[in-house]
Structures are given as structure tokens and as C-alpha cells.
Coordinates of C-alpha atoms in Angstrom, one line a residue:
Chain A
X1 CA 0.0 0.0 0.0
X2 CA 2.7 2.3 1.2
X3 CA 4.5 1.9 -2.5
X4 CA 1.7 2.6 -4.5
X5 CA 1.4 5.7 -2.3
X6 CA 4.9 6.4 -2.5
X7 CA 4.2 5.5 -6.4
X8 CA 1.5 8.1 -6.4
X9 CA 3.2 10.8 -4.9
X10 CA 6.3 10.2 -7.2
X11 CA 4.4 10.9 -10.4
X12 CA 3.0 14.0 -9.0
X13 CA 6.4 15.1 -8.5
X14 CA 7.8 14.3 -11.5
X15 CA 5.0 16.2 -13.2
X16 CA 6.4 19.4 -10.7
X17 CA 9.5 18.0 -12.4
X18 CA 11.3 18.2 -9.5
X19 CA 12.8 16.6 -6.3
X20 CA 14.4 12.8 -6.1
X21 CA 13.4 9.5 -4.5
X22 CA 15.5 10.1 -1.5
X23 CA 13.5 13.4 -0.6
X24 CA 9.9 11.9 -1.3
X25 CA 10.8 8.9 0.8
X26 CA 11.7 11.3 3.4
X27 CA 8.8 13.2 2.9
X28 CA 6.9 10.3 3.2
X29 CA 8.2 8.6 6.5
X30 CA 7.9 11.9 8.1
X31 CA 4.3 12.6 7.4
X32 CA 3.5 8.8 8.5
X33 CA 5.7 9.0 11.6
X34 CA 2.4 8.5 13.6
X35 CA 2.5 5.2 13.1
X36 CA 1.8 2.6 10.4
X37 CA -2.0 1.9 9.6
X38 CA -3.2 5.2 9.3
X39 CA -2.5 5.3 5.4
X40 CA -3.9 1.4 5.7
X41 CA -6.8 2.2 7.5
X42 CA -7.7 4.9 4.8
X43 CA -7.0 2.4 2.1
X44 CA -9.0 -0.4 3.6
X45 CA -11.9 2.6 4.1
X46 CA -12.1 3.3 0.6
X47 CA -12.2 -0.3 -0.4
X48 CA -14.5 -1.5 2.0
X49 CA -16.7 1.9 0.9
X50 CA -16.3 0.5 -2.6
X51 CA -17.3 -3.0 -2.1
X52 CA -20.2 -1.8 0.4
X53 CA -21.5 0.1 -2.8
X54 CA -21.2 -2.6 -5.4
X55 CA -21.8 -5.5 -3.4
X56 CA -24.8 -7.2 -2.6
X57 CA -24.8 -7.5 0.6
X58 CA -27.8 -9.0 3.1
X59 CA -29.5 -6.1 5.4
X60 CA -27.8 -7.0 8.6
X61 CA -24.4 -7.6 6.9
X62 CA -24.4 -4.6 5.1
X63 CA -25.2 -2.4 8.5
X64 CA -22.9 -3.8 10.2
X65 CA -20.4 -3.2 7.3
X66 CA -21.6 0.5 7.7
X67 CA -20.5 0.3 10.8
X68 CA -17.4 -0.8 10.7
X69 CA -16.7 1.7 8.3
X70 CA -18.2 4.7 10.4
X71 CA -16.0 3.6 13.4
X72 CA -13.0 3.1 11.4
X73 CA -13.9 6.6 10.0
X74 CA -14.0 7.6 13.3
X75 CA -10.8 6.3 14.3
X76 CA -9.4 8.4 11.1
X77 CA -10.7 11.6 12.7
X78 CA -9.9 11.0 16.3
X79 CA -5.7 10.6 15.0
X80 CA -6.4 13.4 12.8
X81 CA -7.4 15.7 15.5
X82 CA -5.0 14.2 17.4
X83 CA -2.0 15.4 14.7
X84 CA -3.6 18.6 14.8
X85 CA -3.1 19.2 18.5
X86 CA 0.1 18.3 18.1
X87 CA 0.5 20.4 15.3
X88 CA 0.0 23.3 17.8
X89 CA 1.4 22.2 20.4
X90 CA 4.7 21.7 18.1
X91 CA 3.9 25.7 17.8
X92 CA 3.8 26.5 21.3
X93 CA 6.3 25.1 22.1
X94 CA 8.3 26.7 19.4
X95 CA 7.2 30.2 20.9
X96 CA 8.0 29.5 23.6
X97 CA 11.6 28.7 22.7
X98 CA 12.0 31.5 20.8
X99 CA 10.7 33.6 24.0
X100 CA 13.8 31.6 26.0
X101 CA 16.2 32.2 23.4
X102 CA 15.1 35.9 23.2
X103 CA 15.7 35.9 26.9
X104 CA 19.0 34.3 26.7
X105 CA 20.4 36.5 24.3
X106 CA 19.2 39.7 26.6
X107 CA 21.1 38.2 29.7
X108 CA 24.5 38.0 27.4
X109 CA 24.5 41.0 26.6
X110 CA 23.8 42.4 29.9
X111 CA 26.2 39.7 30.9
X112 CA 28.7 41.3 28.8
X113 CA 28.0 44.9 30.0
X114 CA 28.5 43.6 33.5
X115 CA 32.0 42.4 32.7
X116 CA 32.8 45.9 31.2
X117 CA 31.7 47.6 33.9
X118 CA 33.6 45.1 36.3
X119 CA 36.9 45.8 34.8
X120 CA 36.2 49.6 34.7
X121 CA 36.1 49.2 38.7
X122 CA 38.6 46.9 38.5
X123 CA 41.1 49.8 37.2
X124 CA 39.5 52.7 39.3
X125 CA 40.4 50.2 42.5
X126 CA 43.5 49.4 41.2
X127 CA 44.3 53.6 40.8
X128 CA 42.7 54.2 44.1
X129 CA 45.2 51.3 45.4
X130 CA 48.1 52.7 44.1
X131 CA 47.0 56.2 45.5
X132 CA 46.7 55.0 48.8
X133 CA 50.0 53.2 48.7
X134 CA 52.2 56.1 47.9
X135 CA 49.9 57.9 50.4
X136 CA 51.2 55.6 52.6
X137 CA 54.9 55.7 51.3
X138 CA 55.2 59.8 51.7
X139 CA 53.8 59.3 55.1
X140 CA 56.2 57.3 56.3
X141 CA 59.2 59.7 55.1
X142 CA 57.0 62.5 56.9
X143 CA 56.9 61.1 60.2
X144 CA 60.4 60.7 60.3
X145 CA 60.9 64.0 60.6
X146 CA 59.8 66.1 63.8
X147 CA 56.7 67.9 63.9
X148 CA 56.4 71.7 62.6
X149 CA 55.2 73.0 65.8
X150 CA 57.9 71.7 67.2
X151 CA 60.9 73.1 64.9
X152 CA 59.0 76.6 64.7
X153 CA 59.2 76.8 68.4
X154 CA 62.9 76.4 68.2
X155 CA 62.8 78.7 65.3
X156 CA 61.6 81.1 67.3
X157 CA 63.5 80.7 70.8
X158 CA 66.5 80.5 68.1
X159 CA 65.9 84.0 66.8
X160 CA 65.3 85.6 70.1
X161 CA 68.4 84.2 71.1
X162 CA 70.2 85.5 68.3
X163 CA 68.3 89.3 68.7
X164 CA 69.8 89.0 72.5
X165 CA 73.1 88.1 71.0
X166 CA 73.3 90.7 68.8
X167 CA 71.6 93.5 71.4
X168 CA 74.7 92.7 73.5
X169 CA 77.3 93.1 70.7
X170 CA 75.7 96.0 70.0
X171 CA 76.4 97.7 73.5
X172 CA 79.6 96.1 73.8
X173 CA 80.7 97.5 70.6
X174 CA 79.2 101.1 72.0
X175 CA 81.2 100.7 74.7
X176 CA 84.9 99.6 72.9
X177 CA 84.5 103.0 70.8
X178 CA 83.5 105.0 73.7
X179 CA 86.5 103.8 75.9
X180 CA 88.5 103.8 72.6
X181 CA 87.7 107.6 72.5
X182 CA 88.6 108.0 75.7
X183 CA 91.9 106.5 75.7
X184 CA 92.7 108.4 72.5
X185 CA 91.4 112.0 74.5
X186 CA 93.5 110.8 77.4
X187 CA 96.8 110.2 75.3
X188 CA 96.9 113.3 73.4
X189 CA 96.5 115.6 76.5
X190 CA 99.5 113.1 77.9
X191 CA 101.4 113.9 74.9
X192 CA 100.5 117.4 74.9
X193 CA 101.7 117.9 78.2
X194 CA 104.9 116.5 77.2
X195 CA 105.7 118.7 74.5
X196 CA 104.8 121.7 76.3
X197 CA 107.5 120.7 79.3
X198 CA 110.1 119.8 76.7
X199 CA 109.2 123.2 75.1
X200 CA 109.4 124.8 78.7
X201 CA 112.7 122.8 79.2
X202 CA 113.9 123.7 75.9
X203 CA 113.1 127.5 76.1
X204 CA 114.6 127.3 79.8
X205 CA 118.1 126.0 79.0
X206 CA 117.8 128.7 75.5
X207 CA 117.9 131.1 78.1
X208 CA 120.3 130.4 80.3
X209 CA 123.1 129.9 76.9
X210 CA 122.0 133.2 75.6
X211 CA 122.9 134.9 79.2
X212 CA 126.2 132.5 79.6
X213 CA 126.7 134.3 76.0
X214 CA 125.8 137.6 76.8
X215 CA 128.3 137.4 80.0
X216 CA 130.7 136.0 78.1
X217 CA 130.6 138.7 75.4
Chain B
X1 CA 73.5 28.3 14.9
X2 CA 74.9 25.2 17.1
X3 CA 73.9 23.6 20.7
X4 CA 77.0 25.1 21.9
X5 CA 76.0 28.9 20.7
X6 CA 72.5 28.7 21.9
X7 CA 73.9 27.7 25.4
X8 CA 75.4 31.1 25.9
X9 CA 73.5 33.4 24.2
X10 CA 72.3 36.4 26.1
X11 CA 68.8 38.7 25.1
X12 CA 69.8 41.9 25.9
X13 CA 67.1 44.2 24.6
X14 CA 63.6 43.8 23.9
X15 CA 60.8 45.8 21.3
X16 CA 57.5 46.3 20.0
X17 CA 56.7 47.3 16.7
X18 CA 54.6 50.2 16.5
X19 CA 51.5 48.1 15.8
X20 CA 52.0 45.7 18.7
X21 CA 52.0 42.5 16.2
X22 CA 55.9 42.0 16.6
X23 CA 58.4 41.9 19.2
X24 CA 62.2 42.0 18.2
X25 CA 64.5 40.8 20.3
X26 CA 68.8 41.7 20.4
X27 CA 70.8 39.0 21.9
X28 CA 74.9 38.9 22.5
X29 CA 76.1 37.9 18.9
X30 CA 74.8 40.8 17.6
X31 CA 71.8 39.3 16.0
X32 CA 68.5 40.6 15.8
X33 CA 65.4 38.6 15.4
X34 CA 61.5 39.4 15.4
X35 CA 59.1 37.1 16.3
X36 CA 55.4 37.1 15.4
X37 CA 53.4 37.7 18.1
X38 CA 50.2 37.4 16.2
X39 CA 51.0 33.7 15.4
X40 CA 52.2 32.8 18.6
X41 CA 49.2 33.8 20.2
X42 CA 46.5 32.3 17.7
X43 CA 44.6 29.6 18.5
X44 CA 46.0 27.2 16.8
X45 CA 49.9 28.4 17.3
X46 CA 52.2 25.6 16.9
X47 CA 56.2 24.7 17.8
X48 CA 57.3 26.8 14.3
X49 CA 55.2 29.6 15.1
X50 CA 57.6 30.2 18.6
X51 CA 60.4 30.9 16.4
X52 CA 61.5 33.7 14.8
X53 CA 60.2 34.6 11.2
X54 CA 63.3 36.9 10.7
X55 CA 66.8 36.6 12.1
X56 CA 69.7 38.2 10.8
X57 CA 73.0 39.8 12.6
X58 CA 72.8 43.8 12.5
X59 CA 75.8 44.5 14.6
X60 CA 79.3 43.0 15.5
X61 CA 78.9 43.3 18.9
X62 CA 76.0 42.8 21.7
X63 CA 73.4 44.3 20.6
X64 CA 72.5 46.2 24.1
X65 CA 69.7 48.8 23.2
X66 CA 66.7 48.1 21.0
X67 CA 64.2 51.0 20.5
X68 CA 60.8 51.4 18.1
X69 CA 59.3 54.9 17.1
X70 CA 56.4 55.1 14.8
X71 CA 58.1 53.7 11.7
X72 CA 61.4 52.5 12.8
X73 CA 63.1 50.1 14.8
X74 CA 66.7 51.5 16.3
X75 CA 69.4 48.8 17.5
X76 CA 72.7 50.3 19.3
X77 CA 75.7 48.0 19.6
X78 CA 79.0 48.8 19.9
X79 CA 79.4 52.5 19.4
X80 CA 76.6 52.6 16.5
X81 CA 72.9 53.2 15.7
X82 CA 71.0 51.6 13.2
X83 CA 67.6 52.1 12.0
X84 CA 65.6 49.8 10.1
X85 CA 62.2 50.0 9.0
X86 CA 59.4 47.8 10.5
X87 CA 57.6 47.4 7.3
X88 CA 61.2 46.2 5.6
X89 CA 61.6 44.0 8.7
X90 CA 58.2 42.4 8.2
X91 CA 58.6 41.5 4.7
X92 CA 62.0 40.3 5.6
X93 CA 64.5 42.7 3.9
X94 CA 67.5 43.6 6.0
X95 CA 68.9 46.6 4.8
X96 CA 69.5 49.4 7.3
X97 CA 67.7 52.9 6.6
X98 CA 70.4 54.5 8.5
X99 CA 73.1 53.7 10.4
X100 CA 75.1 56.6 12.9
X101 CA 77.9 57.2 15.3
X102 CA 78.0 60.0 18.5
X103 CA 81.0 61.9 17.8
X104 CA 83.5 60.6 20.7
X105 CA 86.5 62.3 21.9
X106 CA 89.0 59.8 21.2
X107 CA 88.6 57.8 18.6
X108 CA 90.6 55.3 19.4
X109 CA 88.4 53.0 21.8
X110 CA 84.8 52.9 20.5
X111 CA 82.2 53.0 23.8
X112 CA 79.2 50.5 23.8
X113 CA 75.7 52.5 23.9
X114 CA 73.7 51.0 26.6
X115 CA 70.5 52.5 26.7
X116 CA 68.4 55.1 24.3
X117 CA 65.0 57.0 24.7
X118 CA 63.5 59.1 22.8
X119 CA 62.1 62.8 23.4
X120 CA 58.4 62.3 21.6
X121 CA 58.1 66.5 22.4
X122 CA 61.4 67.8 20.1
X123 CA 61.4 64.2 18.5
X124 CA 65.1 64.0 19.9
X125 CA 66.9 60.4 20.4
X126 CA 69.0 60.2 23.6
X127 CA 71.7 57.5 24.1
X128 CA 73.7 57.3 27.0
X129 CA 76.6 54.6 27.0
X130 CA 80.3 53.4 27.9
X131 CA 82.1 57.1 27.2
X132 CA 80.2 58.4 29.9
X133 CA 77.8 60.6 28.4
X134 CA 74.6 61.5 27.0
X135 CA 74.9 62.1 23.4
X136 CA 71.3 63.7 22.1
X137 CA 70.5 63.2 18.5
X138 CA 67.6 65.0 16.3
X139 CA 66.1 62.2 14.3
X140 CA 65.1 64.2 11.3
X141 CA 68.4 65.7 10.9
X142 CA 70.8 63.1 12.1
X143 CA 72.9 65.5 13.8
X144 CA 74.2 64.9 17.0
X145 CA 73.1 68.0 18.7
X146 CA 74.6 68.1 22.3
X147 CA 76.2 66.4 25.1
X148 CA 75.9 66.0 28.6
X149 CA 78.5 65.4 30.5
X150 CA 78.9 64.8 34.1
X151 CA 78.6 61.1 35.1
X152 CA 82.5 59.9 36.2
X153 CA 81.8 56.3 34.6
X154 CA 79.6 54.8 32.0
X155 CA 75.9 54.9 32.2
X156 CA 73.8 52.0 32.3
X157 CA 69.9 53.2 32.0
X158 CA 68.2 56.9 30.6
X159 CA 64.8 57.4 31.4
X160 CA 62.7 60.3 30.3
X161 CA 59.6 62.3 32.4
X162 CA 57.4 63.3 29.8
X163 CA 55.6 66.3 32.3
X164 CA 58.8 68.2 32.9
X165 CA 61.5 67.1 29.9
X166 CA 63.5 65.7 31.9
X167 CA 66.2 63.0 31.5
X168 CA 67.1 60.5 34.4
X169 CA 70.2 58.8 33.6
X170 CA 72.1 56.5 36.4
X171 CA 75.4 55.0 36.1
X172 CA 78.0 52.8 37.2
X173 CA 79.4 55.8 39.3
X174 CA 76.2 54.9 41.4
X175 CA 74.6 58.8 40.6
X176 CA 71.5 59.1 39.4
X177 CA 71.5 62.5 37.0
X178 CA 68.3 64.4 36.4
X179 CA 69.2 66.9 33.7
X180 CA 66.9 69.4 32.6
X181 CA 67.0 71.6 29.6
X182 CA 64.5 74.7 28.9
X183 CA 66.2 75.1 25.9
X184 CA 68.3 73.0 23.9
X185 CA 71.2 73.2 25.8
X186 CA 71.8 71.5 29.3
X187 CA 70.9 74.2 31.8
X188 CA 70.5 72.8 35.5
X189 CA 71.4 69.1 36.7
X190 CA 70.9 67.8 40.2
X191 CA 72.3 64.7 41.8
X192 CA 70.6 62.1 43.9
X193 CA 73.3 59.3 44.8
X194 CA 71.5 56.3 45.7
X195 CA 74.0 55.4 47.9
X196 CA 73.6 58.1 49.9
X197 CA 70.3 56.8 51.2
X198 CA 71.7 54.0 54.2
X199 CA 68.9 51.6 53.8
X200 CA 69.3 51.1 49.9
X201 CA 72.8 50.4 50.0
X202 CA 74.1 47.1 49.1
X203 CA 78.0 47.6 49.7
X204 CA 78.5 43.8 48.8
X205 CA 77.4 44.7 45.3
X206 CA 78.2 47.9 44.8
X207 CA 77.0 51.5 43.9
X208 CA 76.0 51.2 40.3
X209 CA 72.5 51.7 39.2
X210 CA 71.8 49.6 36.3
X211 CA 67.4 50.6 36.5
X212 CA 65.6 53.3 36.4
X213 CA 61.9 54.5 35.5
X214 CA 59.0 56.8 36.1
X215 CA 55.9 57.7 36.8
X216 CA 56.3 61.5 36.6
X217 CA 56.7 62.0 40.3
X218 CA 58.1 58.6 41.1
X219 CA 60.9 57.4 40.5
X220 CA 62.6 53.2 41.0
X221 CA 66.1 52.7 40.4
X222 CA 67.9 49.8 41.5
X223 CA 71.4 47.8 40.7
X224 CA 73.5 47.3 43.1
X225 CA 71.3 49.2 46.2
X226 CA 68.4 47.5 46.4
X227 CA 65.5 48.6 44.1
X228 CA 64.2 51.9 45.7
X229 CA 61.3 53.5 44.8
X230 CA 62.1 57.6 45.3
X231 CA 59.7 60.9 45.5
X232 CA 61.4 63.0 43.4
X233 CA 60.0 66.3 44.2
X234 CA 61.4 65.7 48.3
X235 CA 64.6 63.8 46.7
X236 CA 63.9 60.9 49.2
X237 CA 63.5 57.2 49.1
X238 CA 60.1 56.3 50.3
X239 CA 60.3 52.4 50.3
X240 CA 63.3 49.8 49.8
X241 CA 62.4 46.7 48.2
X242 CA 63.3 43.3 49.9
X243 CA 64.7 41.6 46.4
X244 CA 67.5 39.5 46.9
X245 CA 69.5 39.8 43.5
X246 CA 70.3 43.1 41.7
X247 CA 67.4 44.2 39.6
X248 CA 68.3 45.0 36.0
X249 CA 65.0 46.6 34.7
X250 CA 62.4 47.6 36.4
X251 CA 58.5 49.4 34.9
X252 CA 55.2 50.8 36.4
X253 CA 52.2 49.0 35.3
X254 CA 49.2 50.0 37.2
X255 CA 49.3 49.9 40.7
X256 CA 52.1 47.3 40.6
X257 CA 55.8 47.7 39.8
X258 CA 57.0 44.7 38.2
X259 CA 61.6 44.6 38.0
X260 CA 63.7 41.6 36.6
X261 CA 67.8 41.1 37.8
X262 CA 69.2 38.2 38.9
X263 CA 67.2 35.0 39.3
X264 CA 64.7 33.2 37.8
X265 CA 61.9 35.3 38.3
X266 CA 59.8 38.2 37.5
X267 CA 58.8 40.0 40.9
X268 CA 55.2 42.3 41.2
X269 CA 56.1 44.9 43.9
X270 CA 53.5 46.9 46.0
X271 CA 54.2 50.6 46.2
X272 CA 54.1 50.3 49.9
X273 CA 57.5 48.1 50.1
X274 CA 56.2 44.7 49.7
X275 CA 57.0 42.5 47.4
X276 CA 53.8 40.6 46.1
X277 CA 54.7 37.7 43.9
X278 CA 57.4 36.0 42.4
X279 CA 57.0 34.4 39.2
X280 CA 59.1 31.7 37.7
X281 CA 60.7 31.8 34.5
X282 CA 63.3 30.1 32.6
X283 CA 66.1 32.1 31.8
X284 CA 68.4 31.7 35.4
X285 CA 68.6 35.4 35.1
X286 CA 66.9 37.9 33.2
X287 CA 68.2 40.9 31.6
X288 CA 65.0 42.8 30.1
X289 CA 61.4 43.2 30.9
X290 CA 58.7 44.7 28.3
X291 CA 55.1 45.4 28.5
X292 CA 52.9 45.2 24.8
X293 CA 50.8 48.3 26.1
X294 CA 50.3 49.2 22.4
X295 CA 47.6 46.4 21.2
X296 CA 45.2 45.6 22.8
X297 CA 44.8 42.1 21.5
X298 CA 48.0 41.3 21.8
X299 CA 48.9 42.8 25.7
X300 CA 51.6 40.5 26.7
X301 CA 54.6 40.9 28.8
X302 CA 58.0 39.4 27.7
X303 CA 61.2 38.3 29.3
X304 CA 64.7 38.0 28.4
X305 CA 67.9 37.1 29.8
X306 CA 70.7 34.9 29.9
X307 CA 68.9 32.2 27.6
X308 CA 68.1 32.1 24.0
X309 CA 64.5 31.5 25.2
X310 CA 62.5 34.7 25.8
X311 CA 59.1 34.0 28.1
X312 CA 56.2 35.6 26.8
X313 CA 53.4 36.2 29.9
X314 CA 49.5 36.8 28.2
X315 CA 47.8 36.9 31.7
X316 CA 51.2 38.7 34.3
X317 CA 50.8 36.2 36.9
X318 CA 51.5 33.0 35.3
X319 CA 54.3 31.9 31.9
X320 CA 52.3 31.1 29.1
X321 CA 54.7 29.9 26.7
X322 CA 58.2 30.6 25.4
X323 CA 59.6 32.4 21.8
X324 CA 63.3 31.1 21.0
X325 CA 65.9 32.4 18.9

């Protein structure tokens, strides 16, 4: 039954003028994956249907051949609603997988923005650690030397020290002149007084040769 | 290039090409090779893609400086710079753009140049090396412009701050020179001897100072004293570092200071003093340290020293694989 199908469907084709045997067998186990006796069961109908209408059959064989057909007609029906279901649910389900995919491909990306944004603190933290650490370094060197307070203090006690200083050398400088002065006031009238008495002594022994002259004259 | 020869080379100088793609690297026979860093960090990077894609000698002696400006790389060896250009290098032609000599007082002896920087502001190269001064070159002229003198023995390591213009160059002498020019002529110097700081000094090793950087107003240098980190505006050494060996190059990265010197290891220093982690690597010793900063797909940090493997480090804390000669 299946062949002459087959058979069937292959002369279509050919009339399309297209496709090979590979693709309509293909074709063909596909659409009867259901299960085989559905493509029978249509067969059989049609022949039974057939004989039903030429033979001669008596009353009660001939209704109950009717109804054989009706349920196997049924039966035909029921698995053809049955593909149809799963005809939609095949749909569904394809939605829906689309849907996850859609979703999927959002969370990457966002994924991936993450990351950027990771390794953007990444460097900031790595700056700020770096910051810190010569912070720290500079610090260290600053401690070791005293505290300004400290060295401003002796600063200042230094310079007062030094304004004493200098005060002092002032007046004792002052002084050194003044005495210098003094001396030098002192020592002229001292050698003043000398060369008026070796004048005096000088004009007295000029006088007494000029009247040992005059007496000896 | 035999068993024996690989045994005893030496990197001495790392750099980056402009774009961040390649790193060449200057070991002690005067040979210069780049690597492909875009190969050797692919996924699918394999044992040939660790070696070099271009290796060819550019000097007679060590090459002990390498440096790369926008279009050039510059290699110093004994006495000379050469400049060749990264887009030659990359399609494998090894012809020099330019190669130059510092005018030297005797001529006699020819000094080895041990460290260059440039000047990005006046576009100036600076090379410091065994005659015991800085020699300051203007790239688009070529001419050798000026010379500062003042160190009493060679210099190992220039360093430039970008905020004030200023060059840092220490030396064997053990002084750490901060020269500073308003105009094109050397105008002011000051001297901060590391061994005048008591807690940094190493007697058993000695005064020289073979690292230096800075972080405009930091400043590490290390050598023989222990690696130091100094405030430079209050001249004074804020935190000694507790390494054991003598640190040969030393960078800011972040808030971490990574150095390399003598041992196996890279070490990741707090600013504070402490010394965070230790990293192993193979080299026994390591010469020089450089960060790919430039690319951001490629940010790797690489290693040299006394091996011909260099160890290239994609995430800082761990080796992820090694390049070799």
C-alpha cells in the first residue's frame, strides 16, 4: 500500500519536475511517523466503501459493514485531531523557545555589560590602590621628621636668642668705641703735656746759653 | 647556529613594533630577530610559530639597546645606531635605513651605547653609554646636537619624564643624574646618589644603578642598592624593596611595579614596600622586561635574559609559553 502511495506521490512530482526518491521517501516517513496503519486504515476505508457500494450485501451484513466503516472513520478523525493538537502544540512550544532564546540573548548581553563595567572598577580600585600606597609611602618619610610645631618653636627661641646676641654686641661695641675715644682723649693731652714741658725745658736752658753768651761777650 | 652557541647566548634588549603585532628581540652575537606575536598567540599556534620569522646579525657586537618609534626600529651595539624600518623587517628585507655614530672624543676606543629613549616632544633620540655621556641626537636631521657630560663612569639606563622634559640617567658611578633643559642646551642638573640613602645600599654589590623609571613624580632605580622607589620632588626614598638579586630593569604597570635582575623570576612589587609575587621563568637570570601596552589584542609581557628563550606572559601572573631564537 505504502509503494503505491509512494508511487503516487512520485508521479505528482515528477509532473512538478522536481525533487528525487531520497527526498519523497523522506517526505513520506515523516508525514506517517504517527505510526503505520493510518494510510492502511484509509485504504481499507475506501475499499470497503467501494465493495459496500457494489456488493450485494444482506440487510444486517451490510449495516454492520456500515458500521465498521463509520468507526474506522471515526478512528481516522480521532488521529487526525490528534495530529492537529500536536501540530499546535509543536507551535507553542516553538514560541516558547524563541521567548527563551530571546531571553537568553538579553542576559549575554547584559552579561557582557556587566563584565565591562567590572573591569572599569577593577582599574579605578587598582588607581585608588596605588593612591593609597604612595599615600602611605610619603607618610612614612614625613613622620620621620619632627613635627612643625615643634621646629617653629625652636625657630623662634632660636631667633630671640640670636636678637639677645646681637643687642649685646651692640652695646659692647658702643662701649669699645666710647672707651676707645677716651683713651685716644686721654693720650693726646698726655702727649700734649709733654711737648709743652720739653718746650718749657727747651726755652729754659735757651735762656740760660743766651745769658752765659751775653756774660761772656 | 649550534647547541653550543645557543647555550650562551644572552637577550639583551627587547621591542614592539609600533602596531604591537611584533616583538624584536637583540641577543649577545649581535643578531636581531623578530618574532610574530600574532601567530604565537593564535589559536591554533604551533612549535614553528615560537620561532623567529626573521633573524639576521645587524651588529658585531652585543646588541645592548633596542628601540621602536612610529616607523622604525633602532638597534645600538658597539658605538653605532642603526635604523631599520618595521615594514622592511616584516617583509624580511634587512637593509639598514640609517646607520650613525655620537661623535666621541677619542677615537681610538669605540664605547658601547647601553640605553636610548626618545624625546616624543622635540622628537630628539638620547643614548647614554660606555664614554660616559649622553649624546642627544635630532632624528630628522641626524645631527648629534649636544652632550651632557657629568657622570665619572659609564651609564647603564636613561629614562625620560614626559611632564617636565627631563632625562634621568644613572650609572655605574652609582649617581642618578636628572638633567633638565628649557632650551636645547643643558641648563641645570641635580644629583641624587642612591648610595647616599643607608637603607638602599648594598656595599656587597656595589654603587651602580643599572634601572631606572618613572611615573612623573616617582621614581625606581635599583642595581646594586636595592631597588628603591624615590619621590622626586622631596629627593627621598620612600620604600626599599626586599629583592635578593640586583634588579636590571624595572616598569610601572598599574598599581604594581614589576623589575627583573638576577634569578629566575619576575617580581610584582606593591608601592608600599612589599613584594607581592614572584614568578618563575626560565632564563636563570633575566636581563629585560617589556610590556605590549600598544595592542590591545596582543597585551603581553615578555622576558629576556641569559637564555636564547624569551618567556612571553599573556595573563602577568602566570608563563604562558616561550619564543626562542
Amino acid at each position: 500500500m505504502s509503494i503505491k502511495f509512494f508511487r503516487i506521490v512520485q508521479c505528482a512530482f515528477w509532473r512538478m519536475g522536481s525533487i528525487t526518491d531520497d527526498e519523497v521517501i523522506r517526505k513520506r516517513l515523516l508525514i506517517d511517523g504517527d505510526g503505520a496503519g493510518d494510510d492502511r486504515r484509509i485504504n481499507v476505508l475506501m475499499k470497503s466503501f467501494t465493495k459496500w457500494c457494489h456488493s450485494n450485501f444482506s440487510p444486517e451484513e451490510g449495516f454492520s459493514q456500515y458500521q465498521r466503516m463509520l468507526t474506522s472513520l471515526a478512528q481516522c478523525e480521532f488521529s487526525m485531531g490528534k495530529t492537529l493538537l500536536v501540530y499546535d502544540m509543536n507551535l507553542k512550544e516553538m514560541e516558547n523557545y524563541e521567548a527563551i532564546y530571546a531571553d537568553i540573548e538579553r542576559s549575554i548581553t547584559s552579561a557582557h555589560e556587566k563584565i565591562a563595567e567590572c573591569k572599569k572598577e577593577i582599574q579605578r580600585a587598582k588607581r585608588i590602590r596605588k593612591n593609597r600606597q604612595e599615600y602611605d609611602a610619603l607618610a612614612r618619610v614625613i613622620k620621620q621628621h619632627p613635627d612643625r610645631h615643634e621646629t617653629l618653636k625652636q625657630l623662634e627661641a632660636l631667633d630671640r636668642e640670636l636678637q639677645q646676641l646681637s643687642h649685646i654686641k651692640e652695646n659692647v661695641e658702643d662701649k669699645l668705641e666710647l672707651r676707645k675715644k677716651q683713651f685716644h682723649v686721654l693720650l693726646t693731652t698726655i702727649q700734649e703735656l709733654q711737648q709743652t714741658l720739653e718746650n718749657d725745658e727747651k726755652m729754659e736752658s735757651d735762656d740760660t746759653q743766651e745769658s752765659s753768651m751775653e756774660n761772656g761777650d | 647556529m649550534g647547541p653550543v652557541e645557543l647555550l650562551h647566548m644572552s637577550v639583551f634588549s627587547q621591542s614592539f613594533s609600533p602596531c604591537g603585532r611584533f616583538l624584536a628581540a637583540g641577543n649577545n652575537y649581535g643578531e636581531i630577530a623578530v618574532f610574530s606575536l600574532s601567530a604565537a598567540l593564535s589559536p591554533d599556534a604551533s612549535q614553528a610559530s615560537q620561532k623567529p620569522i626573521l633573524n639576521f646579525t645587524a651588529h658585531d657586537g652585543p646588541v645592548f639597546s633596542l628601540l621602536s618609534t612610529d616607523t622604525h626600529l633602532l638597534s645600538a651595539g658597539n658605538g653605532e645606531i642603526s635604523a631599520w624600518s618595521w615594514a622592511e623587517l616584516i617583509k624580511k628585507s634587512t637593509k639598514a635605513a640609517w646607520t650613525r655614530k655620537p661623535s666621541y672624543e677619542t677615537s681610538l676606543e669605540i664605547p658601547e651605547i647601553n640605553a636610548m629613549i626618545i624625546n616624543p616632544k622635540d622628537n630628539s633620540l638620547i643614548v647614554g653609554g660606555g664614554d660616559n655621556n649622553i649624546h642627544i641626537m635630532d632624528m630628522e636631521t641626524g645631527i648629534f646636537k649636544s652632550v651632557l657630560k657629568g657622570h665619572t663612569d659609564y651609564i647603564h639606563c636613561l629614562c625620560f619624564k614626559e611632564r617636565e622634559e627631563e632625562i634621568l640617567s644613572g650609572g655605574e658611578d652609582g649617581a642618578v643624574r636628572i638633567w633638565g633643559h628649557t632650551e636645547i642646551l643643558l641648563s641645570h642638573f641635580q644629583t641624587c646618589s642612591g648610595m647616599a640613602s643607608q637603607e638602599c645600599a648594598r656595599p656587597q654589590f656595589g654603587k651602580w644603578i643599572s634601572c631606572l623609571a618613572t611615573d612623573s613624580d616617582w621614581m625606581l632605580c635599583g642595581g646594586g642598592p636595592s631597588l628603591s622607589l624615590w619621590h622626586l620632588r622631596s629627593m627621598s626614598p620612600t620604600s626599599v624593596f626586599p629583592l635578593p638579586g640586583c634588579q636590571r630593569e624595572a616598569v610601572f604597570y598599574q598599581d604594581l611595579i614589576m623589575s627583573v635582575g638576577e634569578g629566575p623570576h619576575v617580581s610584582h612589587c606593591l608601592h608600599g614596600g612589599t613584594v607581592k609575587a614572584q614568578i618563575p621563568c626560565t632564563p636563570s637570570s633575566l636581563n629585560t622586561l617589556a610590556l605590549n601596552l600598544k595592542n590591545t589584542e596582543h597585551r603581553v609581557m615578555t622576558v629576556g635574559g641569559s637564555s636564547h628563550q624569551i618567556d612571553v606572559f599573556t595573563n602577568f601572573s602566570y608563563r604562558a609559553f616561550s619564543l626562542s631564537f
